[in-house]
mmCIF file of C-alpha atoms in Angstrom:
data_model
loop_
_atom_site.group_PDB
_atom_site.id
_atom_site.type_symbol
_atom_site.label_atom_id
_atom_site.label_comp_id
_atom_site.label_asym_id
_atom_site.label_seq_id
_atom_site.Cartn_x
_atom_site.Cartn_y
_atom_site.Cartn_z
ATOM 1 C CA MET A 14 0.039 -18.683 10.309
ATOM 2 C CA ILE A 15 -1.126 -15.402 7.748
ATOM 3 C CA ARG A 16 -4.761 -15.866 5.836
ATOM 4 C CA VAL A 17 -4.736 -14.759 2.216
ATOM 5 C CA ALA A 18 -8.002 -13.924 0.575
ATOM 6 C CA ILE A 19 -8.358 -13.197 -3.212
ATOM 7 C CA ALA A 20 -10.255 -11.856 -5.653
ATOM 8 C CA ASP A 21 -10.046 -12.563 -9.368
ATOM 9 C CA ASP A 22 -13.114 -12.789 -12.129
ATOM 10 C CA LEU A 23 -9.477 -15.397 -13.813
ATOM 11 C CA GLU A 24 -9.671 -18.355 -12.579
ATOM 12 C CA MET A 25 -5.742 -19.221 -13.643
ATOM 13 C CA ILE A 26 -4.403 -16.133 -11.913
ATOM 14 C CA ARG A 27 -6.639 -16.959 -8.774
ATOM 15 C CA ALA A 28 -5.073 -20.759 -9.085
ATOM 16 C CA GLY A 29 -1.589 -19.829 -9.491
ATOM 17 C CA PHE A 30 -1.446 -17.702 -6.538
ATOM 18 C CA GLU A 31 -2.553 -20.092 -4.383
ATOM 19 C CA LEU A 32 -0.835 -22.571 -5.607
ATOM 20 C CA ILE A 33 2.008 -19.976 -4.816
ATOM 21 C CA ILE A 34 0.837 -19.313 -1.383
ATOM 22 C CA ASP A 35 -0.223 -22.485 -0.329
ATOM 23 C CA ASN A 36 2.929 -23.786 -1.131
ATOM 24 C CA GLU A 37 4.499 -21.540 2.036
ATOM 25 C CA PRO A 38 4.644 -23.094 5.866
ATOM 26 C CA ASP A 39 3.553 -19.074 7.638
ATOM 27 C CA MET A 40 -0.018 -19.342 4.906
ATOM 28 C CA THR A 41 -2.385 -20.132 3.770
ATOM 29 C CA VAL A 42 -5.739 -19.473 0.984
ATOM 30 C CA VAL A 43 -8.824 -18.905 2.719
ATOM 31 C CA ALA A 44 -11.386 -17.926 0.280
ATOM 32 C CA SER A 45 -10.810 -16.937 -3.881
ATOM 33 C CA VAL A 46 -13.086 -15.879 -5.700
ATOM 34 C CA ALA A 47 -14.578 -13.613 -8.568
ATOM 35 C CA ASN A 48 -16.051 -10.729 -7.274
ATOM 36 C CA GLY A 49 -16.033 -7.761 -4.846
ATOM 37 C CA VAL A 50 -19.334 -8.853 -3.691
ATOM 38 C CA GLU A 51 -17.893 -12.535 -2.188
ATOM 39 C CA ILE A 52 -14.860 -10.689 -0.967
ATOM 40 C CA ILE A 53 -16.530 -8.429 0.979
ATOM 41 C CA ASP A 54 -18.490 -11.631 2.709
ATOM 42 C CA ALA A 55 -15.601 -13.374 3.039
ATOM 43 C CA CYS A 56 -13.705 -10.911 4.195
ATOM 44 C CA ARG A 57 -16.842 -10.665 6.946
ATOM 45 C CA THR A 58 -16.297 -15.032 8.057
ATOM 46 C CA LYS A 59 -13.458 -15.636 7.310
ATOM 47 C CA ASN A 60 -10.101 -14.191 9.568
ATOM 48 C CA VAL A 61 -8.767 -12.756 6.411
ATOM 49 C CA ASP A 62 -5.542 -10.856 7.272
ATOM 50 C CA VAL A 63 -3.980 -9.693 3.866
ATOM 51 C CA VAL A 64 -7.028 -9.799 0.632
ATOM 52 C CA LEU A 65 -5.164 -9.461 -2.777
ATOM 53 C CA MET A 66 -7.534 -7.971 -4.932
ATOM 54 C CA ASP A 67 -8.703 -7.192 -8.736
ATOM 55 C CA ILE A 68 -10.047 -3.539 -9.481
ATOM 56 C CA ARG A 69 -11.823 -5.010 -12.118
ATOM 57 C CA MET A 70 -14.543 -7.509 -10.933
ATOM 58 C CA PRO A 71 -18.447 -8.055 -12.248
ATOM 59 C CA GLN A 72 -20.961 -6.880 -9.500
ATOM 60 C CA LEU A 73 -18.710 -5.231 -7.543
ATOM 61 C CA ASP A 74 -15.323 -3.839 -9.325
ATOM 62 C CA GLY A 75 -12.602 -4.675 -7.207
ATOM 63 C CA LEU A 76 -12.296 -1.048 -5.817
ATOM 64 C CA ALA A 77 -15.432 -0.130 -4.376
ATOM 65 C CA ALA A 78 -15.066 -3.683 -2.872
ATOM 66 C CA THR A 79 -11.663 -1.739 -1.009
ATOM 67 C CA GLU A 80 -13.848 0.765 -0.190
ATOM 68 C CA GLN A 81 -16.211 -0.711 2.120
ATOM 69 C CA ILE A 82 -13.165 -3.480 3.331
ATOM 70 C CA LEU A 83 -11.627 -0.724 5.248
ATOM 71 C CA ALA A 84 -14.734 0.719 6.563
ATOM 72 C CA GLN A 85 -15.487 -2.153 8.804
ATOM 73 C CA PRO A 86 -14.028 -2.619 12.133
ATOM 74 C CA ASP A 87 -10.145 -4.164 11.949
ATOM 75 C CA PRO A 88 -10.020 -5.157 8.331
ATOM 76 C CA PRO A 89 -7.734 -7.140 6.837
ATOM 77 C CA ARG A 90 -4.765 -4.840 5.076
ATOM 78 C CA ILE A 91 -5.732 -5.119 0.288
ATOM 79 C CA VAL A 92 -2.974 -5.462 -2.301
ATOM 80 C CA ILE A 93 -4.466 -4.095 -5.128
ATOM 81 C CA LEU A 94 -3.524 -6.900 -8.465
ATOM 82 C CA THR A 95 -2.493 -4.753 -11.607
ATOM 83 C CA THR A 96 -1.057 -5.439 -15.227
ATOM 84 C CA PHE A 97 1.422 -3.298 -17.206
ATOM 85 C CA GLY A 98 0.787 0.035 -14.971
ATOM 86 C CA LEU A 99 -1.965 1.433 -12.035
ATOM 87 C CA ASP A 100 -5.491 1.567 -13.403
ATOM 88 C CA GLU A 101 -6.842 5.003 -13.255
ATOM 89 C CA TYR A 102 -8.987 4.773 -10.627
ATOM 90 C CA VAL A 103 -5.687 3.144 -8.020
ATOM 91 C CA SER A 104 -5.874 6.262 -6.592
ATOM 92 C CA ARG A 105 -9.121 5.661 -4.613
ATOM 93 C CA ALA A 106 -7.325 2.523 -3.767
ATOM 94 C CA ILE A 107 -4.545 5.240 -1.958
ATOM 95 C CA VAL A 108 -7.191 7.361 -0.845
ATOM 96 C CA ALA A 109 -9.493 4.482 1.483
ATOM 97 C CA GLY A 110 -5.853 2.544 3.098
ATOM 98 C CA ALA A 111 -5.122 0.152 0.401
ATOM 99 C CA SER A 112 -1.073 -1.669 1.611
ATOM 100 C CA GLY A 113 0.765 -2.786 -0.999
ATOM 101 C CA PHE A 114 -0.017 -2.249 -5.534
ATOM 102 C CA LEU A 115 1.878 -5.299 -7.013
ATOM 103 C CA LEU A 116 1.807 -6.898 -10.291
ATOM 104 C CA LYS A 117 -0.043 -9.550 -11.884
ATOM 105 C CA ASP A 118 2.776 -10.964 -13.153
ATOM 106 C CA ALA A 119 5.221 -10.295 -10.172
ATOM 107 C CA SER A 120 7.550 -13.235 -9.314
ATOM 108 C CA SER A 121 6.511 -16.116 -6.569
ATOM 109 C CA ALA A 122 9.663 -14.513 -4.158
ATOM 110 C CA ASP A 123 8.022 -10.891 -5.046
ATOM 111 C CA LEU A 124 4.305 -12.108 -4.450
ATOM 112 C CA ILE A 125 5.816 -13.926 -0.606
ATOM 113 C CA ALA A 126 7.342 -10.641 0.254
ATOM 114 C CA ALA A 127 4.700 -8.548 -0.185
ATOM 115 C CA ILE A 128 2.472 -10.588 1.874
ATOM 116 C CA ARG A 129 4.769 -10.370 4.338
ATOM 117 C CA ALA A 130 5.126 -7.224 4.762
ATOM 118 C CA VAL A 131 0.813 -6.437 4.501
ATOM 119 C CA ALA A 132 0.874 -8.102 6.905
ATOM 120 C CA ALA A 133 3.800 -6.959 9.480
ATOM 121 C CA GLY A 134 1.612 -3.987 9.241
ATOM 122 C CA ASP A 135 4.363 -3.206 6.471
ATOM 123 C CA VAL A 136 4.108 -1.734 2.863
ATOM 124 C CA ALA A 137 4.602 -2.942 -0.503
ATOM 125 C CA ILE A 138 4.472 -1.122 -4.386
ATOM 126 C CA ALA A 139 6.210 -3.430 -7.036
ATOM 127 C CA PRO A 140 9.897 -1.198 -7.789
ATOM 128 C CA SER A 141 8.259 -0.409 -10.558
ATOM 129 C CA LEU A 142 4.712 1.004 -8.811
ATOM 130 C CA LEU A 143 5.958 3.416 -6.744
ATOM 131 C CA ARG A 144 6.481 6.825 -8.183
ATOM 132 C CA THR A 145 3.578 6.153 -10.245
ATOM 133 C CA VAL A 146 1.095 5.311 -6.670
ATOM 134 C CA VAL A 147 3.089 8.556 -5.740
ATOM 135 C CA GLU A 148 1.911 10.882 -9.166
ATOM 136 C CA GLN A 149 -1.906 9.450 -8.602
ATOM 137 C CA ALA A 150 -2.010 10.531 -5.334
ATOM 138 C CA ARG A 151 -0.302 13.765 -5.562
ATOM 139 C CA THR A 152 -3.401 14.602 -8.559
ATOM 140 C CA SER A 153 -6.555 12.920 -5.850
ATOM 141 C CA ILE A 154 -5.159 14.607 -2.018
ATOM 142 C CA GLN A 155 -7.126 18.752 -1.210
ATOM 143 C CA THR A 156 -5.064 20.004 0.530
ATOM 144 C CA HIS A 157 -5.998 20.903 4.948
ATOM 145 C CA THR A 158 -4.532 21.076 7.923
ATOM 146 C CA VAL A 159 -2.756 17.497 8.415
ATOM 147 C CA PRO A 160 -2.754 16.406 13.320
ATOM 148 C CA GLY A 161 1.023 15.244 13.494
ATOM 149 C CA ILE A 162 1.999 17.535 10.650
ATOM 150 C CA ASP A 163 3.163 20.437 13.525
ATOM 151 C CA GLN A 164 5.256 18.499 16.162
ATOM 152 C CA LEU A 165 7.937 16.217 12.983
ATOM 153 C CA THR A 166 11.270 17.781 13.293
ATOM 154 C CA GLU A 167 12.778 18.734 10.423
ATOM 155 C CA ARG A 168 14.704 15.568 9.364
ATOM 156 C CA GLU A 169 11.320 13.880 9.666
ATOM 157 C CA HIS A 170 10.621 16.821 7.363
ATOM 158 C CA ASP A 171 12.820 16.005 5.124
ATOM 159 C CA VAL A 172 12.624 12.259 4.955
ATOM 160 C CA LEU A 173 8.696 12.916 4.767
ATOM 161 C CA GLN A 174 9.637 14.785 1.629
ATOM 162 C CA HIS A 175 11.609 12.693 0.259
ATOM 163 C CA LEU A 176 8.714 10.050 0.485
ATOM 164 C CA ALA A 177 6.089 11.959 -1.447
ATOM 165 C CA ALA A 178 8.711 12.971 -4.014
ATOM 166 C CA GLY A 179 9.300 8.259 -4.044
ATOM 167 C CA ARG A 180 11.214 7.414 -2.941
ATOM 168 C CA SER A 181 12.783 4.147 -1.603
ATOM 169 C CA ASN A 182 14.347 4.066 2.165
ATOM 170 C CA ALA A 183 17.825 3.317 0.592
ATOM 171 C CA GLU A 184 17.300 6.945 -2.295
ATOM 172 C CA ILE A 185 16.381 8.611 0.657
ATOM 173 C CA ALA A 186 19.265 7.560 2.673
ATOM 174 C CA GLU A 187 22.070 8.112 0.535
ATOM 175 C CA GLN A 188 19.845 11.841 -0.920
ATOM 176 C CA LEU A 189 20.353 12.338 3.098
ATOM 177 C CA TYR A 190 23.141 11.198 4.123
ATOM 178 C CA LEU A 191 21.580 8.907 6.481
ATOM 179 C CA SER A 192 21.588 5.417 7.109
ATOM 180 C CA GLU A 193 18.745 3.043 5.605
ATOM 181 C CA ALA A 194 18.594 2.026 9.503
ATOM 182 C CA THR A 195 17.649 5.718 10.674
ATOM 183 C CA VAL A 196 15.847 6.089 7.469
ATOM 184 C CA LYS A 197 13.287 3.587 9.366
ATOM 185 C CA THR A 198 13.320 5.779 12.669
ATOM 186 C CA HIS A 199 12.527 8.195 11.367
ATOM 187 C CA LEU A 200 9.814 7.223 8.762
ATOM 188 C CA SER A 201 8.135 5.130 12.184
ATOM 189 C CA ARG A 202 8.395 8.154 14.577
ATOM 190 C CA VAL A 203 6.255 9.978 11.541
ATOM 191 C CA LEU A 204 4.104 7.031 11.108
ATOM 192 C CA THR A 205 3.652 7.433 15.294
ATOM 193 C CA LYS A 206 3.080 11.796 14.774
ATOM 194 C CA LEU A 207 0.562 11.670 11.787
ATOM 195 C CA GLY A 208 -1.295 8.246 12.951
ATOM 196 C CA VAL A 209 -1.597 6.757 10.027
ATOM 197 C CA ARG A 210 -0.123 3.247 9.647
ATOM 198 C CA ASP A 211 2.277 2.254 6.694
ATOM 199 C CA ARG A 212 4.453 4.891 3.810
ATOM 200 C CA VAL A 213 0.730 5.069 1.777
ATOM 201 C CA GLN A 214 -0.728 6.490 4.076
ATOM 202 C CA ALA A 215 2.122 9.438 5.304
ATOM 203 C CA VAL A 216 1.860 10.497 1.322
ATOM 204 C CA ILE A 217 -1.557 11.410 1.327
ATOM 205 C CA ALA A 218 -0.756 13.582 4.500
ATOM 206 C CA ALA A 219 2.475 15.095 3.339
ATOM 207 C CA PHE A 220 -0.222 16.425 0.196
ATOM 208 C CA THR A 221 -3.076 16.477 2.745
ATOM 209 C CA ALA A 222 -0.721 19.244 4.640
ATOM 210 C CA GLY A 223 -0.073 21.457 1.575
ATOM 211 C CA ILE A 224 4.540 20.216 2.644
ATOM 212 C CA ALA A 225 4.937 18.001 -0.866
ATOM 213 C CA GLN A 226 3.233 19.279 -4.341
ATOM 214 C CA PRO A 227 3.570 17.548 -7.929
ATOM 215 C CA ASP A 228 7.087 19.332 -7.973
ATOM 216 C CA THR A 229 8.231 18.513 -5.297
ATOM 217 C CA ASN A 230 11.981 17.707 -5.106
ATOM 218 C CA PRO A 231 13.628 18.081 -1.795
ATOM 219 C CA ASP A 232 17.833 19.092 -2.123
ATOM 220 C CA LYS A 233 20.430 16.964 -0.647
ATOM 221 C CA LYS A 234 20.508 18.254 2.811
ATOM 222 C CA ALA A 235 23.929 17.490 4.469
#
């Protein structure tokens, strides 16, 4: 059972998410709160697996709450909720380790898929937000040595560069003339070698190591 906590200051938003989530046989809402202080407390006491986190909330905003929650031992996965585009401070959530970014008006199917993805250890980013997330990461990171970068094979290096350019698995596969399954295998090895848990953190590592730059545009390779 995936245990979900919702943090949003709008009761109508919380109620809508609760209705969708509680209709799934493998999910349950264990906390529904209106501010950052309450969600931090819920994560300490409710054995939460996934948090749906709004950024702008009273008392303590979702950004500060995300940083505090992810600093705890064995923290839940956090999906940032946004509106038409990414909030200006979302780059801090990326660096802190948020696992997903979802539009508040996402379909029920997309919401459920995102929860399942991050609960399984993957990352979930709405396709319309992916490149914006990458741009946020590019402008928020200082370059320095990253352990594991020198262990990447040439192909893994290529895959990481394309990932840092904001490309999906399907797009990377097309660019490198590989199957999506092969791309997933390479990405899994990249995550292991870099000691990161998901695609977002891998992108951060790429920019930190300086192997991807704001004008990154990897050439096609056979």
